Amino acid sequence: PIDSTFEENREKVDTHQGHDVWGPVEEPEQLGIHGTHVAVDFDICLADGACLEDCPVDVFEWVDTPGHPESEIKADPANEAQCIDCMLCVDVCPVDAIDVDAG
Ligand code: SF4
Ligand code: F3S
Ligand code: ZN
């Protein structure tokens, strides 16, 4: 599962679509964590898609990640500011790739 203490254990190495990217990143095999309030571990995501289907406010968008060993698309928290902390995405992801900091 995603390390929910990533903000202490990882470093911000980039930004993408207005959200933070937490390393280490070594493209294309290692992509790190995208987002902070809604965080998706791209190295765990295997493109199940339940988060995109179930999020009531469409926080997630597919992003292409060719060459990644788990999957060649990932659920990117492109609209994380719209999150209403319902926790559905956290519950439905089969590999626990998502952390939502509901405070
Ligand atoms: Fe969407 Fe709810 Fe997940 Fe927030 S917690 S990203 S609103 S499914
Ligand atoms: Fe990926 Fe989990 Fe969503 S595998 S596509 S983060 S449901
Ligand atoms: Zn991203």
CSV table of N, CA and C in Angstrom, one decimal, residues 36-95:
chain,number,residue,atom,x,y,z
A,36,THR,N,-1.1,15.5,-3.1
A,36,THR,CA,-0.8,15.6,-1.7
A,36,THR,C,-2.1,15.4,-0.9
A,37,HIS,N,-3.1,16.2,-1.1
A,37,HIS,CA,-4.4,15.9,-0.4
A,37,HIS,C,-5.0,14.6,-0.9
A,38,VAL,N,-5.0,14.4,-2.2
A,38,VAL,CA,-5.3,13.1,-2.8
A,38,VAL,C,-4.1,12.6,-3.4
A,39,ALA,N,-3.5,11.6,-2.8
A,39,ALA,CA,-2.2,11.1,-3.3
A,39,ALA,C,-2.3,9.7,-3.9
A,40,VAL,N,-1.8,9.5,-5.1
A,40,VAL,CA,-1.8,8.2,-5.8
A,40,VAL,C,-0.3,7.8,-6.0
A,41,ASP,N,0.0,6.6,-5.5
A,41,ASP,CA,1.3,6.0,-5.7
A,41,ASP,C,1.3,5.4,-7.1
A,42,PHE,N,1.9,6.1,-8.0
A,42,PHE,CA,1.9,5.6,-9.4
A,42,PHE,C,2.7,4.3,-9.5
A,43,ASP,N,3.6,4.0,-8.6
A,43,ASP,CA,4.3,2.7,-8.7
A,43,ASP,C,3.5,1.5,-8.2
A,44,ILE,N,2.3,1.8,-7.5
A,44,ILE,CA,1.4,0.7,-7.1
A,44,ILE,C,0.2,0.6,-8.0
A,45,CYS,N,-0.3,1.8,-8.5
A,45,CYS,CA,-1.5,1.8,-9.4
A,45,CYS,C,-1.3,0.8,-10.5
A,46,LEU,N,-2.3,-0.1,-10.7
A,46,LEU,CA,-2.3,-0.9,-11.9
A,46,LEU,C,-3.4,-0.7,-12.8
A,47,ALA,N,-4.0,0.5,-12.8
A,47,ALA,CA,-5.0,1.0,-13.7
A,47,ALA,C,-6.3,0.2,-13.6
A,48,ASP,N,-6.7,-0.1,-12.4
A,48,ASP,CA,-8.0,-0.8,-12.1
A,48,ASP,C,-9.1,0.1,-12.6
A,49,GLY,N,-9.1,1.4,-12.3
A,49,GLY,CA,-10.1,2.3,-12.8
A,49,GLY,C,-11.3,2.6,-11.8
A,50,ALA,N,-11.4,1.8,-10.7
A,50,ALA,CA,-12.5,2.0,-9.8
A,50,ALA,C,-12.5,3.5,-9.3
A,51,CYS,N,-11.4,4.0,-9.0
A,51,CYS,CA,-11.4,5.4,-8.5
A,51,CYS,C,-12.0,6.4,-9.5
A,52,LEU,N,-11.7,6.3,-10.7
A,52,LEU,CA,-12.3,7.2,-11.7
A,52,LEU,C,-13.8,7.0,-11.8
A,53,GLU,N,-14.2,5.7,-11.8
A,53,GLU,CA,-15.6,5.4,-11.9
A,53,GLU,C,-16.4,5.9,-10.7
A,54,ASP,N,-15.8,5.8,-9.5
A,54,ASP,CA,-16.6,6.1,-8.2
A,54,ASP,C,-16.5,7.5,-7.7
A,55,CYS,N,-15.4,8.2,-8.0
A,55,CYS,CA,-15.3,9.5,-7.4
A,55,CYS,C,-16.4,10.4,-7.8
A,56,PRO,N,-17.2,10.9,-6.8
A,56,PRO,CA,-18.4,11.7,-7.2
A,56,PRO,C,-18.1,13.1,-7.8
A,57,VAL,N,-16.8,13.6,-7.6
A,57,VAL,CA,-16.5,14.9,-8.1
A,57,VAL,C,-15.4,14.9,-9.2
A,58,ASP,N,-15.1,13.7,-9.8
A,58,ASP,CA,-14.2,13.5,-10.9
A,58,ASP,C,-12.8,14.1,-10.6
A,59,VAL,N,-12.2,13.7,-9.5
A,59,VAL,CA,-10.9,14.1,-9.2
A,59,VAL,C,-9.8,13.6,-10.1
A,60,PHE,N,-10.1,12.3,-10.6
A,60,PHE,CA,-9.0,11.6,-11.3
A,60,PHE,C,-9.2,11.7,-12.8
A,61,GLU,N,-8.0,11.7,-13.5
A,61,GLU,CA,-8.0,11.6,-14.9
A,61,GLU,C,-6.9,10.6,-15.3
A,62,TRP,N,-7.1,9.9,-16.4
A,62,TRP,CA,-6.0,9.0,-16.8
A,62,TRP,C,-4.8,9.8,-17.4
A,63,VAL,N,-3.6,9.3,-17.1
A,63,VAL,CA,-2.4,9.9,-17.7
A,63,VAL,C,-1.6,8.7,-18.2
A,64,ASP,N,-1.0,8.9,-19.4
A,64,ASP,CA,-0.2,7.8,-20.0
A,64,ASP,C,1.2,7.7,-19.3
A,65,THR,N,1.5,6.5,-19.0
A,65,THR,CA,2.8,6.2,-18.4
A,65,THR,C,3.5,5.0,-19.1
A,66,PRO,N,3.8,5.2,-20.4
A,66,PRO,CA,4.4,4.1,-21.2
A,66,PRO,C,5.7,3.6,-20.5
A,67,GLY,N,5.8,2.3,-20.5
A,67,GLY,CA,7.1,1.7,-20.0
A,67,GLY,C,7.1,1.4,-18.5
A,68,HIS,N,6.0,1.8,-17.8
A,68,HIS,CA,5.9,1.5,-16.4
A,68,HIS,C,5.5,0.0,-16.2
A,69,PRO,N,6.2,-0.7,-15.3
A,69,PRO,CA,6.0,-2.2,-15.2
A,69,PRO,C,4.6,-2.6,-14.7
A,70,GLU,N,3.9,-1.7,-13.9
A,70,GLU,CA,2.6,-2.1,-13.4
A,70,GLU,C,1.5,-1.8,-14.4
A,71,SER,N,1.5,-0.7,-15.1
A,71,SER,CA,0.5,-0.3,-16.0
A,71,SER,C,0.9,0.9,-16.8
A,72,GLU,N,0.4,1.0,-18.0
A,72,GLU,CA,0.8,2.1,-18.9
A,72,GLU,C,-0.1,3.3,-18.9
A,73,ILE,N,-1.1,3.2,-18.0
A,73,ILE,CA,-1.9,4.4,-17.6
A,73,ILE,C,-2.0,4.5,-16.1
A,74,LYS,N,-2.2,5.7,-15.6
A,74,LYS,CA,-2.3,5.8,-14.1
A,74,LYS,C,-3.5,6.8,-13.9
A,75,ALA,N,-4.1,6.7,-12.7
A,75,ALA,CA,-5.1,7.6,-12.2
A,75,ALA,C,-4.4,8.8,-11.6
A,76,ASP,N,-4.5,9.9,-12.3
A,76,ASP,CA,-3.8,11.1,-11.8
A,76,ASP,C,-4.8,12.0,-11.0
A,77,PRO,N,-4.5,12.5,-9.8
A,77,PRO,CA,-5.4,13.3,-9.1
A,77,PRO,C,-5.4,14.7,-9.6
A,78,ALA,N,-5.9,14.9,-10.8
A,78,ALA,CA,-5.8,16.1,-11.6
A,78,ALA,C,-6.6,17.3,-10.9
A,79,ASN,N,-7.7,16.9,-10.3
A,79,ASN,CA,-8.6,17.9,-9.7
A,79,ASN,C,-8.6,17.7,-8.2
A,80,GLU,N,-7.5,17.5,-7.5
A,80,GLU,CA,-7.5,17.1,-6.1
A,80,GLU,C,-8.2,18.2,-5.2
A,81,ALA,N,-8.2,19.5,-5.7
A,81,ALA,CA,-8.8,20.5,-4.9
A,81,ALA,C,-10.3,20.4,-4.7
A,82,GLN,N,-10.9,19.6,-5.7
A,82,GLN,CA,-12.3,19.4,-5.6
A,82,GLN,C,-12.8,18.3,-4.6
A,83,CYS,N,-11.8,17.5,-4.1
A,83,CYS,CA,-12.1,16.4,-3.2
A,83,CYS,C,-13.0,16.8,-2.0
A,84,ILE,N,-14.0,15.9,-1.8
A,84,ILE,CA,-14.9,16.2,-0.7
A,84,ILE,C,-14.7,15.2,0.5
A,85,ASP,N,-13.6,14.5,0.4
A,85,ASP,CA,-13.2,13.5,1.5
A,85,ASP,C,-14.2,12.4,1.8
A,86,CYS,N,-14.8,11.9,0.7
A,86,CYS,CA,-15.8,10.8,0.9
A,86,CYS,C,-15.1,9.5,1.2
A,87,MET,N,-13.8,9.4,0.8
A,87,MET,CA,-13.0,8.2,1.0
A,87,MET,C,-13.4,7.0,0.1
A,88,LEU,N,-14.3,7.2,-0.8
A,88,LEU,CA,-14.6,6.1,-1.7
A,88,LEU,C,-13.4,5.5,-2.5
A,89,CYS,N,-12.6,6.4,-3.0
A,89,CYS,CA,-11.5,5.9,-3.8
A,89,CYS,C,-10.5,5.1,-3.0
A,90,VAL,N,-10.3,5.5,-1.8
A,90,VAL,CA,-9.4,4.7,-0.9
A,90,VAL,C,-10.0,3.3,-0.6
A,91,ASP,N,-11.3,3.3,-0.5
A,91,ASP,CA,-12.0,2.0,-0.2
A,91,ASP,C,-12.0,1.1,-1.4
A,92,VAL,N,-12.1,1.6,-2.6
A,92,VAL,CA,-12.3,0.7,-3.8
A,92,VAL,C,-11.0,0.3,-4.5
A,93,CYS,N,-10.0,1.0,-4.2
A,93,CYS,CA,-8.7,0.7,-4.9
A,93,CYS,C,-8.2,-0.7,-4.5
A,94,PRO,N,-8.1,-1.7,-5.4
A,94,PRO,CA,-7.8,-3.0,-5.0
A,94,PRO,C,-6.3,-3.2,-4.5
A,95,VAL,N,-5.5,-2.2,-4.8
A,95,VAL,CA,-4.1,-2.3,-4.3
A,95,VAL,C,-3.7,-1.2,-3.4
